[in-house]
PDB file of C-alpha atoms in Angstrom:
ATOM      1  CA  ALA A   1     124.477 117.703  92.844  1.00  0.00           C
ATOM      2  CA  GLU A   2     121.240 117.565  94.542  1.00  0.00           C
ATOM      3  CA  VAL A   3     121.291 116.669  98.291  1.00  0.00           C
ATOM      4  CA  ALA A   4     118.118 115.925 100.390  1.00  0.00           C
ATOM      5  CA  ASP A   5     117.666 115.062 103.916  1.00  0.00           C
ATOM      6  CA  THR A   6     114.379 113.229 104.329  1.00  0.00           C
ATOM      7  CA  TYR A   7     112.523 112.160 107.764  1.00  0.00           C
ATOM      8  CA  GLU A   8     109.494 109.657 107.844  1.00  0.00           C
ATOM      9  CA  ILE A   9     107.298 108.294 110.496  1.00  0.00           C
ATOM     10  CA  GLY A  10     104.225 105.795 110.002  1.00  0.00           C
ATOM     11  CA  ALA A  11     102.468 103.161 111.413  1.00  0.00           C
ATOM     12  CA  LYS A  12     100.081 100.100 110.019  1.00  0.00           C
ATOM     13  CA  GLU A  13      97.464  98.512 111.646  1.00  0.00           C
ATOM     14  CA  GLU A  14      94.824  95.410 110.801  1.00  0.00           C
ATOM     15  CA  PHE A  15      91.287  95.244 112.005  1.00  0.00           C
ATOM     16  CA  LEU A  16      88.530  92.929 111.934  1.00  0.00           C
ATOM     17  CA  ASP A  17      90.253  89.595 111.825  1.00  0.00           C
ATOM     18  CA  HIS A  18      92.883  91.170 109.134  1.00  0.00           C
ATOM     19  CA  ARG A  19      90.083  92.434 106.466  1.00  0.00           C
ATOM     20  CA  ILE A  20      91.168  95.978 106.712  1.00  0.00           C
ATOM     21  CA  HIS A  21      94.423  97.201 106.497  1.00  0.00           C
ATOM     22  CA  ALA A  22      95.213 100.910 107.217  1.00  0.00           C
ATOM     23  CA  GLY A  23      98.512 102.975 107.101  1.00  0.00           C
ATOM     24  CA  LEU A  24      99.414 106.353 107.882  1.00  0.00           C
ATOM     25  CA  SER A  25     102.864 108.118 107.349  1.00  0.00           C
ATOM     26  CA  VAL A  26     104.153 111.702 107.641  1.00  0.00           C
ATOM     27  CA  PHE A  27     107.379 112.702 105.883  1.00  0.00           C
ATOM     28  CA  SER A  28     109.575 115.957 105.896  1.00  0.00           C
ATOM     29  CA  THR A  29     112.257 116.320 103.331  1.00  0.00           C
ATOM     30  CA  ARG A  30     114.671 119.260 103.151  1.00  0.00           C
ATOM     31  CA  SER A  31     116.056 119.638  99.239  1.00  0.00           C
ATOM     32  CA  ARG A  32     119.249 121.627  98.219  1.00  0.00           C
ATOM     33  CA  ASN A  33     120.339 122.186  94.890  1.00  0.00           C
ATOM     34  CA  GLY A  34     116.884 120.491  93.320  1.00  0.00           C
ATOM     35  CA  TYR A  35     116.917 121.062  89.395  1.00  0.00           C
ATOM     36  CA  PHE A  36     113.988 122.058  87.111  1.00  0.00           C
ATOM     37  CA  PHE A  37     113.819 122.569  83.465  1.00  0.00           C
ATOM     38  CA  VAL A  38     113.635 125.910  81.576  1.00  0.00           C
ATOM     39  CA  PHE A  39     113.012 125.278  77.633  1.00  0.00           C
ATOM     40  CA  LEU A  40     114.968 128.433  75.694  1.00  0.00           C
ATOM     41  CA  ALA A  41     113.050 128.532  72.371  1.00  0.00           C
ATOM     42  CA  ALA A  42     115.545 130.790  70.704  1.00  0.00           C
ATOM     43  CA  ASN A  43     118.535 127.989  71.019  1.00  0.00           C
ATOM     44  CA  SER A  44     115.961 125.096  71.194  1.00  0.00           C
ATOM     45  CA  THR A  45     117.535 123.896  74.339  1.00  0.00           C
ATOM     46  CA  GLN A  46     116.490 122.358  77.710  1.00  0.00           C
ATOM     47  CA  ASN A  47     118.677 123.870  80.662  1.00  0.00           C
ATOM     48  CA  LEU A  48     118.671 123.376  84.483  1.00  0.00           C
ATOM     49  CA  GLY A  49     117.597 125.678  86.869  1.00  0.00           C
ATOM     50  CA  ASN A  50     118.190 124.764  90.753  1.00  0.00           C
ATOM     51  CA  LEU A  51     116.691 125.525  93.923  1.00  0.00           C
ATOM     52  CA  ASP A  52     116.183 124.827  97.781  1.00  0.00           C
ATOM     53  CA  ALA A  53     113.048 123.494  99.057  1.00  0.00           C
ATOM     54  CA  ASN A  54     111.255 121.977 102.012  1.00  0.00           C
ATOM     55  CA  TYR A  55     108.510 119.480 101.583  1.00  0.00           C
ATOM     56  CA  LYS A  56     106.000 118.151 104.116  1.00  0.00           C
ATOM     57  CA  GLY A  57     103.254 115.721 103.670  1.00  0.00           C
ATOM     58  CA  VAL A  58     100.931 112.804 104.826  1.00  0.00           C
ATOM     59  CA  GLU A  59     100.014 109.784 103.142  1.00  0.00           C
ATOM     60  CA  PHE A  60      97.129 107.522 104.322  1.00  0.00           C
ATOM     61  CA  GLU A  61      96.111 104.106 102.854  1.00  0.00           C
ATOM     62  CA  LEU A  62      93.088 101.993 103.545  1.00  0.00           C
ATOM     63  CA  SER A  63      92.075  98.767 102.094  1.00  0.00           C
ATOM     64  CA  ALA A  64      89.535  95.999 102.767  1.00  0.00           C
ATOM     65  CA  LYS A  65      88.095  92.935 101.751  1.00  0.00           C
ATOM     66  CA  ALA A  66      84.471  93.630 101.808  1.00  0.00           C
ATOM     67  CA  THR A  67      83.148  90.359 100.839  1.00  0.00           C
ATOM     68  CA  GLU A  68      84.574  87.061  99.559  1.00  0.00           C
ATOM     69  CA  HIS A  69      84.769  88.316  96.197  1.00  0.00           C
ATOM     70  CA  LEU A  70      85.335  91.962  96.459  1.00  0.00           C
ATOM     71  CA  ASP A  71      88.152  94.190  97.219  1.00  0.00           C
ATOM     72  CA  VAL A  72      88.701  97.845  97.884  1.00  0.00           C
ATOM     73  CA  TYR A  73      90.807 100.470  98.391  1.00  0.00           C
ATOM     74  CA  ALA A  74      91.607 104.003  98.671  1.00  0.00           C
ATOM     75  CA  ASN A  75      94.869 106.351  99.308  1.00  0.00           C
ATOM     76  CA  PHE A  76      95.183 109.741  99.922  1.00  0.00           C
ATOM     77  CA  GLY A  77      98.442 111.879 100.046  1.00  0.00           C
ATOM     78  CA  TYR A  78      99.153 115.620 100.726  1.00  0.00           C
ATOM     79  CA  THR A  79     102.300 117.461  99.899  1.00  0.00           C
ATOM     80  CA  ASP A  80     103.025 121.158 100.774  1.00  0.00           C
ATOM     81  CA  SER A  81     106.163 122.527  99.271  1.00  0.00           C
ATOM     82  CA  LYS A  82     108.012 125.602  99.757  1.00  0.00           C
ATOM     83  CA  ILE A  83     110.910 127.020  97.938  1.00  0.00           C
ATOM     84  CA  THR A  84     113.499 128.307 100.395  1.00  0.00           C
ATOM     85  CA  HIS A  85     116.199 129.650  98.009  1.00  0.00           C
ATOM     86  CA  MET A  86     116.939 130.290  94.494  1.00  0.00           C
ATOM     87  CA  GLU A  87     118.781 132.715  92.300  1.00  0.00           C
ATOM     88  CA  ASP A  88     116.002 135.032  92.029  1.00  0.00           C
ATOM     89  CA  PRO A  89     114.577 135.583  95.781  1.00  0.00           C
ATOM     90  CA  SER A  90     111.192 136.689  94.220  1.00  0.00           C
ATOM     91  CA  VAL A  91     109.999 132.956  94.413  1.00  0.00           C
ATOM     92  CA  ILE A  92     110.946 131.967  98.163  1.00  0.00           C
ATOM     93  CA  GLY A  93     107.809 130.949  99.514  1.00  0.00           C
ATOM     94  CA  ASN A  94     106.442 129.475  96.455  1.00  0.00           C
ATOM     95  CA  GLN A  95     105.227 126.078  95.542  1.00  0.00           C
ATOM     96  CA  ALA A  96     108.143 124.054  94.192  1.00  0.00           C
ATOM     97  CA  PRO A  97     107.795 122.790  90.550  1.00  0.00           C
ATOM     98  CA  LEU A  98     106.408 119.586  89.371  1.00  0.00           C
ATOM     99  CA  VAL A  99     104.799 118.903  93.012  1.00  0.00           C
ATOM    100  CA  THR A 100     101.550 117.594  93.025  1.00  0.00           C
ATOM    101  CA  LYS A 101     100.186 119.184  96.085  1.00  0.00           C
ATOM    102  CA  ASP A 102      97.091 116.304  96.799  1.00  0.00           C
ATOM    103  CA  THR A 103      96.412 113.018  95.099  1.00  0.00           C
ATOM    104  CA  PHE A 104      94.099 110.536  95.576  1.00  0.00           C
ATOM    105  CA  ASN A 105      93.666 106.755  94.601  1.00  0.00           C
ATOM    106  CA  ALA A 106      90.438 104.647  94.790  1.00  0.00           C
ATOM    107  CA  GLY A 107      89.343 101.277  93.379  1.00  0.00           C
ATOM    108  CA  PHE A 108      87.955  97.666  93.498  1.00  0.00           C
ATOM    109  CA  GLN A 109      88.616  94.216  92.562  1.00  0.00           C
ATOM    110  CA  TYR A 110      86.297  91.805  91.918  1.00  0.00           C
ATOM    111  CA  HIS A 111      86.810  88.008  91.528  1.00  0.00           C
ATOM    112  CA  GLN A 112      84.125  85.272  91.122  1.00  0.00           C
ATOM    113  CA  PRO A 113      84.568  81.442  90.240  1.00  0.00           C
ATOM    114  CA  ILE A 114      83.150  80.484  86.896  1.00  0.00           C
ATOM    115  CA  VAL A 115      84.365  77.042  86.466  1.00  0.00           C
ATOM    116  CA  ASN A 116      87.036  74.682  87.706  1.00  0.00           C
ATOM    117  CA  ASP A 117      89.952  76.449  88.745  1.00  0.00           C
ATOM    118  CA  ILE A 118      88.920  79.478  86.618  1.00  0.00           C
ATOM    119  CA  ASN A 119      88.091  82.765  88.033  1.00  0.00           C
ATOM    120  CA  GLY A 120      86.200  85.853  86.331  1.00  0.00           C
ATOM    121  CA  THR A 121      88.186  89.202  87.506  1.00  0.00           C
ATOM    122  CA  LEU A 122      87.316  92.761  87.044  1.00  0.00           C
ATOM    123  CA  ARG A 123      89.665  95.803  88.577  1.00  0.00           C
ATOM    124  CA  LEU A 124      88.662  99.153  88.285  1.00  0.00           C
ATOM    125  CA  ASP A 125      91.000 102.062  89.302  1.00  0.00           C
ATOM    126  CA  TYR A 126      90.308 105.781  89.824  1.00  0.00           C
ATOM    127  CA  GLN A 127      93.205 108.320  90.032  1.00  0.00           C
ATOM    128  CA  PHE A 128      93.133 111.987  90.926  1.00  0.00           C
ATOM    129  CA  LEU A 129      96.068 114.343  90.607  1.00  0.00           C
ATOM    130  CA  GLY A 130      95.535 117.893  91.847  1.00  0.00           C
ATOM    131  CA  ARG A 131      96.929 120.994  90.685  1.00  0.00           C
ATOM    132  CA  THR A 132     100.735 120.884  89.619  1.00  0.00           C
ATOM    133  CA  TRP A 133     102.488 124.156  89.255  1.00  0.00           C
ATOM    134  CA  TRP A 134     104.971 124.073  86.478  1.00  0.00           C
ATOM    135  CA  ASP A 135     107.700 126.789  87.307  1.00  0.00           C
ATOM    136  CA  PRO A 136     108.943 128.321  90.438  1.00  0.00           C
ATOM    137  CA  TYR A 137     107.234 131.445  89.859  1.00  0.00           C
ATOM    138  CA  ASN A 138     103.934 129.876  90.096  1.00  0.00           C
ATOM    139  CA  VAL A 139     102.658 131.378  86.783  1.00  0.00           C
ATOM    140  CA  THR A 140     101.608 128.174  84.886  1.00  0.00           C
ATOM    141  CA  SER A 141     100.167 124.834  86.232  1.00  0.00           C
ATOM    142  CA  ARG A 142      98.244 121.697  84.970  1.00  0.00           C
ATOM    143  CA  ASP A 143      94.597 121.675  86.548  1.00  0.00           C
ATOM    144  CA  PRO A 144      93.602 118.843  88.528  1.00  0.00           C
ATOM    145  CA  VAL A 145      93.241 115.636  86.362  1.00  0.00           C
ATOM    146  CA  SER A 146      91.255 112.573  86.733  1.00  0.00           C
ATOM    147  CA  LEU A 147      91.949 108.918  85.207  1.00  0.00           C
ATOM    148  CA  VAL A 148      90.306 105.735  85.210  1.00  0.00           C
ATOM    149  CA  ASN A 149      92.136 102.547  84.302  1.00  0.00           C
ATOM    150  CA  LEU A 150      90.181  98.986  83.705  1.00  0.00           C
ATOM    151  CA  ARG A 151      91.188  95.300  83.830  1.00  0.00           C
ATOM    152  CA  THR A 152      88.839  92.575  83.272  1.00  0.00           C
ATOM    153  CA  GLY A 153      89.515  88.906  82.175  1.00  0.00           C
ATOM    154  CA  LEU A 154      90.083  85.167  83.196  1.00  0.00           C
ATOM    155  CA  ASP A 155      92.533  84.101  85.767  1.00  0.00           C
ATOM    156  CA  ALA A 156      93.215  80.141  86.290  1.00  0.00           C
ATOM    157  CA  GLY A 157      96.432  80.523  88.736  1.00  0.00           C
ATOM    158  CA  LYS A 158      98.884  79.191  86.184  1.00  0.00           C
ATOM    159  CA  TRP A 159      97.504  81.434  83.046  1.00  0.00           C
ATOM    160  CA  SER A 160      95.430  84.362  82.525  1.00  0.00           C
ATOM    161  CA  LEU A 161      93.908  86.265  79.735  1.00  0.00           C
ATOM    162  CA  ILE A 162      93.386  89.876  80.651  1.00  0.00           C
ATOM    163  CA  ALA A 163      91.559  92.938  78.808  1.00  0.00           C
ATOM    164  CA  TRP A 164      93.002  96.157  79.718  1.00  0.00           C
ATOM    165  CA  SER A 165      92.546  99.933  79.025  1.00  0.00           C
ATOM    166  CA  LYS A 166      94.704 102.945  80.719  1.00  0.00           C
ATOM    167  CA  ASN A 167      93.277 106.429  80.583  1.00  0.00           C
ATOM    168  CA  LEU A 168      89.789 104.707  79.891  1.00  0.00           C
ATOM    169  CA  THR A 169      87.748 108.254  79.581  1.00  0.00           C
ATOM    170  CA  ASN A 170      90.823 109.525  77.118  1.00  0.00           C
ATOM    171  CA  LYS A 171      91.591 112.647  79.330  1.00  0.00           C
ATOM    172  CA  LEU A 172      93.814 114.648  77.237  1.00  0.00           C
ATOM    173  CA  TYR A 173      96.156 116.354  79.851  1.00  0.00           C
ATOM    174  CA  ASN A 174      99.962 117.544  79.828  1.00  0.00           C
ATOM    175  CA  ALA A 175     102.572 115.384  81.755  1.00  0.00           C
ATOM    176  CA  GLU A 176     104.918 117.917  81.675  1.00  0.00           C
ATOM    177  CA  PHE A 177     105.351 121.614  80.200  1.00  0.00           C
ATOM    178  CA  SER A 178     108.448 123.668  80.767  1.00  0.00           C
ATOM    179  CA  THR A 179     108.595 127.388  80.558  1.00  0.00           C
ATOM    180  CA  GLY A 180     109.305 128.510  76.943  1.00  0.00           C
ATOM    181  CA  GLY A 181     107.029 126.492  75.377  1.00  0.00           C
ATOM    182  CA  PHE A 182     108.122 123.100  75.575  1.00  0.00           C
ATOM    183  CA  LEU A 183     105.409 120.472  76.411  1.00  0.00           C
ATOM    184  CA  TRP A 184     104.916 116.599  76.530  1.00  0.00           C
ATOM    185  CA  LYS A 185     101.546 115.185  76.644  1.00  0.00           C
ATOM    186  CA  ALA A 186     100.514 112.283  78.524  1.00  0.00           C
ATOM    187  CA  GLU A 187      99.445 108.930  76.710  1.00  0.00           C
ATOM    188  CA  PRO A 188      95.863 108.904  75.490  1.00  0.00           C
ATOM    189  CA  ARG A 189      93.402 106.271  75.999  1.00  0.00           C
ATOM    190  CA  THR A 190      95.394 102.822  75.581  1.00  0.00           C
ATOM    191  CA  TYR A 191      94.140  99.339  75.491  1.00  0.00           C
ATOM    192  CA  GLY A 192      95.582  95.643  74.916  1.00  0.00           C
ATOM    193  CA  ILE A 193      95.192  91.921  75.822  1.00  0.00           C
ATOM    194  CA  ASP A 194      97.714  90.263  78.176  1.00  0.00           C
ATOM    195  CA  TYR A 195      98.013  86.255  78.194  1.00  0.00           C
TER     196      TYR A 195
END
Protein backbone atom coordinates (compact mmCIF):
# COMPACT_ATOMS: atom_id res chain seq x y z
CA ALA A 1 0.00 0.00 0.00
CA GLU A 2 1.10 3.55 -0.69
CA VAL A 3 1.27 5.85 2.35
CA ALA A 4 1.47 9.64 1.99
CA ASP A 5 1.87 12.32 4.65
CA THR A 6 0.72 15.70 3.36
CA TYR A 7 0.91 19.15 4.92
CA GLU A 8 -0.70 22.21 3.37
CA ILE A 9 -1.14 25.80 4.46
CA GLY A 10 -2.82 28.61 2.58
CA ALA A 11 -4.69 31.86 2.65
CA LYS A 12 -7.53 33.45 0.68
CA GLU A 13 -8.42 37.11 0.46
CA GLU A 14 -10.90 39.41 -1.29
CA PHE A 15 -10.19 42.95 -2.51
CA LEU A 16 -11.98 45.94 -4.03
CA ASP A 17 -15.41 45.28 -2.57
CA HIS A 18 -15.25 41.51 -3.31
CA ARG A 19 -14.42 42.05 -6.99
CA ILE A 20 -11.00 40.36 -6.78
CA HIS A 21 -10.35 36.98 -5.13
CA ALA A 22 -6.82 35.69 -4.49
CA GLY A 23 -5.53 32.50 -2.93
CA LEU A 24 -2.11 31.10 -2.17
CA SER A 25 -1.20 27.69 -0.77
CA VAL A 26 2.01 25.74 -0.23
CA PHE A 27 2.23 22.01 0.34
CA SER A 28 4.64 19.22 1.15
CA THR A 29 3.98 15.50 0.66
CA ARG A 30 6.14 12.53 1.62
CA SER A 31 5.06 9.45 -0.32
CA ARG A 32 6.24 5.94 0.51
CA ASN A 33 5.75 2.96 -1.79
CA GLY A 34 4.14 5.01 -4.57
CA TYR A 35 3.57 3.10 -7.80
CA PHE A 36 4.20 3.59 -11.49
CA PHE A 37 3.56 1.36 -14.51
CA VAL A 38 6.16 -0.45 -16.59
CA PHE A 39 4.98 -2.14 -19.79
CA LEU A 40 6.73 -5.39 -20.74
CA ALA A 41 6.25 -6.04 -24.46
CA ALA A 42 7.59 -9.62 -24.18
CA ASN A 43 4.48 -10.80 -22.32
CA SER A 44 2.24 -7.79 -23.03
CA THR A 45 1.66 -6.89 -19.36
CA GLN A 46 1.77 -3.73 -17.28
CA ASN A 47 3.68 -4.16 -14.04
CA LEU A 48 3.87 -2.00 -10.95
CA GLY A 49 7.12 -0.43 -9.83
CA ASN A 50 7.39 1.24 -6.43
CA LEU A 51 9.30 4.27 -5.17
CA ASP A 52 9.45 6.82 -2.37
CA ALA A 53 9.33 10.53 -3.21
CA ASN A 54 8.99 13.99 -1.71
CA TYR A 55 6.75 16.59 -3.35
CA LYS A 56 6.86 20.30 -2.54
CA GLY A 57 4.85 22.94 -4.30
CA VAL A 58 2.87 26.12 -4.43
CA GLU A 59 -0.47 27.07 -5.97
CA PHE A 60 -1.70 30.59 -6.70
CA GLU A 61 -5.17 31.54 -7.92
CA LEU A 62 -6.64 34.89 -8.91
CA SER A 63 -10.11 35.75 -10.19
CA ALA A 64 -11.73 39.10 -10.84
CA LYS A 65 -15.03 40.61 -11.88
CA ALA A 66 -13.46 42.93 -14.45
CA THR A 67 -16.76 44.51 -15.53
CA GLU A 68 -20.43 43.88 -14.93
CA HIS A 69 -20.41 41.30 -17.72
CA LEU A 70 -16.81 39.99 -17.73
CA ASP A 71 -15.12 37.61 -15.27
CA VAL A 72 -11.46 36.62 -15.64
CA TYR A 73 -9.24 34.13 -13.81
CA ALA A 74 -5.71 32.75 -13.70
CA ASN A 75 -4.17 29.88 -11.71
CA PHE A 76 -0.54 28.77 -11.42
CA GLY A 77 0.86 25.61 -9.86
CA TYR A 78 4.44 24.44 -9.33
CA THR A 79 5.50 21.03 -7.99
CA ASP A 80 9.08 20.00 -7.28
CA SER A 81 9.31 16.23 -6.87
CA LYS A 82 12.33 14.19 -5.91
CA ILE A 83 12.68 10.41 -5.74
CA THR A 84 14.17 9.47 -2.35
CA HIS A 85 14.22 5.65 -2.59
CA MET A 86 13.77 2.91 -5.16
CA GLU A 87 15.15 -0.58 -5.74
CA ASP A 88 17.55 0.95 -8.30
CA PRO A 89 19.39 3.71 -6.35
CA SER A 90 20.58 5.42 -9.56
CA VAL A 91 17.24 7.26 -9.81
CA ILE A 92 17.47 8.95 -6.39
CA GLY A 93 17.17 12.70 -6.88
CA ASN A 94 15.30 12.41 -10.18
CA GLN A 95 11.84 13.86 -10.69
CA ALA A 96 9.01 11.45 -9.90
CA PRO A 97 7.15 10.07 -12.92
CA LEU A 98 3.79 11.47 -14.05
CA VAL A 99 4.32 14.75 -12.17
CA THR A 100 3.90 17.93 -14.19
CA LYS A 101 6.29 20.49 -12.76
CA ASP A 102 4.36 23.62 -13.71
CA THR A 103 0.78 24.26 -14.76
CA PHE A 104 -1.02 27.43 -15.74
CA ASN A 105 -4.72 28.05 -16.41
CA ALA A 106 -6.33 31.29 -17.52
CA GLY A 107 -9.59 32.32 -19.05
CA PHE A 108 -12.61 34.55 -19.12
CA GLN A 109 -16.38 34.33 -19.13
CA TYR A 110 -18.50 37.00 -20.77
CA HIS A 111 -22.26 37.19 -20.32
CA GLN A 112 -24.57 39.74 -21.91
CA PRO A 113 -28.34 40.13 -21.54
CA ILE A 114 -30.04 39.62 -24.92
CA VAL A 115 -33.79 39.66 -24.36
CA ASN A 116 -36.02 39.23 -21.29
CA ASP A 117 -34.17 36.82 -18.94
CA ILE A 118 -31.97 35.28 -21.62
CA ASN A 119 -28.22 35.90 -21.47
CA GLY A 120 -25.63 35.19 -24.13
CA THR A 121 -22.49 33.58 -22.69
CA LEU A 122 -18.97 32.99 -23.94
CA ARG A 123 -16.26 31.17 -21.97
CA LEU A 124 -12.68 30.58 -23.14
CA ASP A 125 -10.23 28.51 -21.08
CA TYR A 126 -6.51 28.12 -21.71
CA GLN A 127 -4.46 25.37 -20.02
CA PHE A 128 -0.68 24.91 -20.03
CA LEU A 129 0.89 21.63 -18.86
CA GLY A 130 4.65 21.73 -18.41
CA ARG A 131 7.10 18.93 -19.12
CA THR A 132 6.07 15.61 -17.59
CA TRP A 133 8.55 12.76 -17.07
CA TRP A 134 7.11 9.32 -17.73
CA ASP A 135 9.70 7.20 -15.94
CA PRO A 136 11.86 7.40 -12.79
CA TYR A 137 15.02 7.40 -14.94
CA ASN A 138 13.89 10.71 -16.48
CA VAL A 139 14.67 9.41 -19.97
CA THR A 140 11.25 9.87 -21.65
CA SER A 141 9.00 12.88 -21.19
CA ARG A 142 6.13 14.75 -22.76
CA ASP A 143 6.91 18.22 -24.04
CA PRO A 144 4.81 21.07 -22.65
CA VAL A 145 1.23 21.13 -23.95
CA SER A 146 -1.15 24.07 -24.48
CA LEU A 147 -4.90 23.41 -24.68
CA VAL A 148 -7.92 25.62 -25.38
CA ASN A 149 -11.56 24.93 -24.45
CA LEU A 150 -14.55 27.01 -25.58
CA ARG A 151 -18.21 27.26 -24.50
CA THR A 152 -20.82 29.62 -25.92
CA GLY A 153 -24.59 29.81 -25.96
CA LEU A 154 -27.74 31.01 -24.25
CA ASP A 155 -28.62 30.83 -20.54
CA ALA A 156 -32.10 31.55 -19.22
CA GLY A 157 -31.61 30.34 -15.64
CA LYS A 158 -34.04 27.40 -15.85
CA TRP A 159 -32.62 26.25 -19.19
CA SER A 160 -29.50 26.75 -21.26
CA LEU A 161 -28.32 25.85 -24.76
CA ILE A 162 -24.53 25.65 -24.94
CA ALA A 163 -22.20 24.69 -27.79
CA TRP A 164 -18.78 23.55 -26.56
CA SER A 165 -15.43 22.27 -27.75
CA LYS A 166 -12.61 20.72 -25.75
CA ASN A 167 -9.08 20.79 -27.17
CA LEU A 168 -10.32 23.33 -29.71
CA THR A 169 -6.99 23.50 -31.58
CA ASN A 170 -6.89 19.68 -31.91
CA LYS A 171 -3.55 19.34 -30.11
CA LEU A 172 -2.27 15.76 -30.45
CA TYR A 173 -0.36 14.50 -27.41
CA ASN A 174 0.01 11.50 -25.13
CA ALA A 175 -1.94 11.38 -21.89
CA GLU A 176 0.14 8.43 -20.65
CA PHE A 177 3.30 6.61 -21.69
CA SER A 178 4.94 3.58 -20.12
CA THR A 179 8.50 2.43 -20.61
CA GLY A 180 8.40 -0.46 -23.03
CA GLY A 181 6.20 1.25 -25.60
CA PHE A 182 2.65 1.37 -24.16
CA LEU A 183 0.99 4.74 -24.71
CA TRP A 184 -2.44 6.26 -24.31
CA LYS A 185 -3.27 9.15 -26.61
CA ALA A 186 -5.21 12.11 -25.21
CA GLU A 187 -8.58 12.96 -26.73
CA PRO A 188 -8.38 15.05 -29.90
CA ARG A 189 -10.81 17.91 -30.49
CA THR A 190 -14.28 17.05 -29.21
CA TYR A 191 -17.40 19.17 -29.51
CA GLY A 192 -21.09 19.04 -28.79
CA ILE A 193 -24.22 20.82 -27.67
CA ASP A 194 -25.73 20.69 -24.18
CA TYR A 195 -29.33 21.62 -23.47
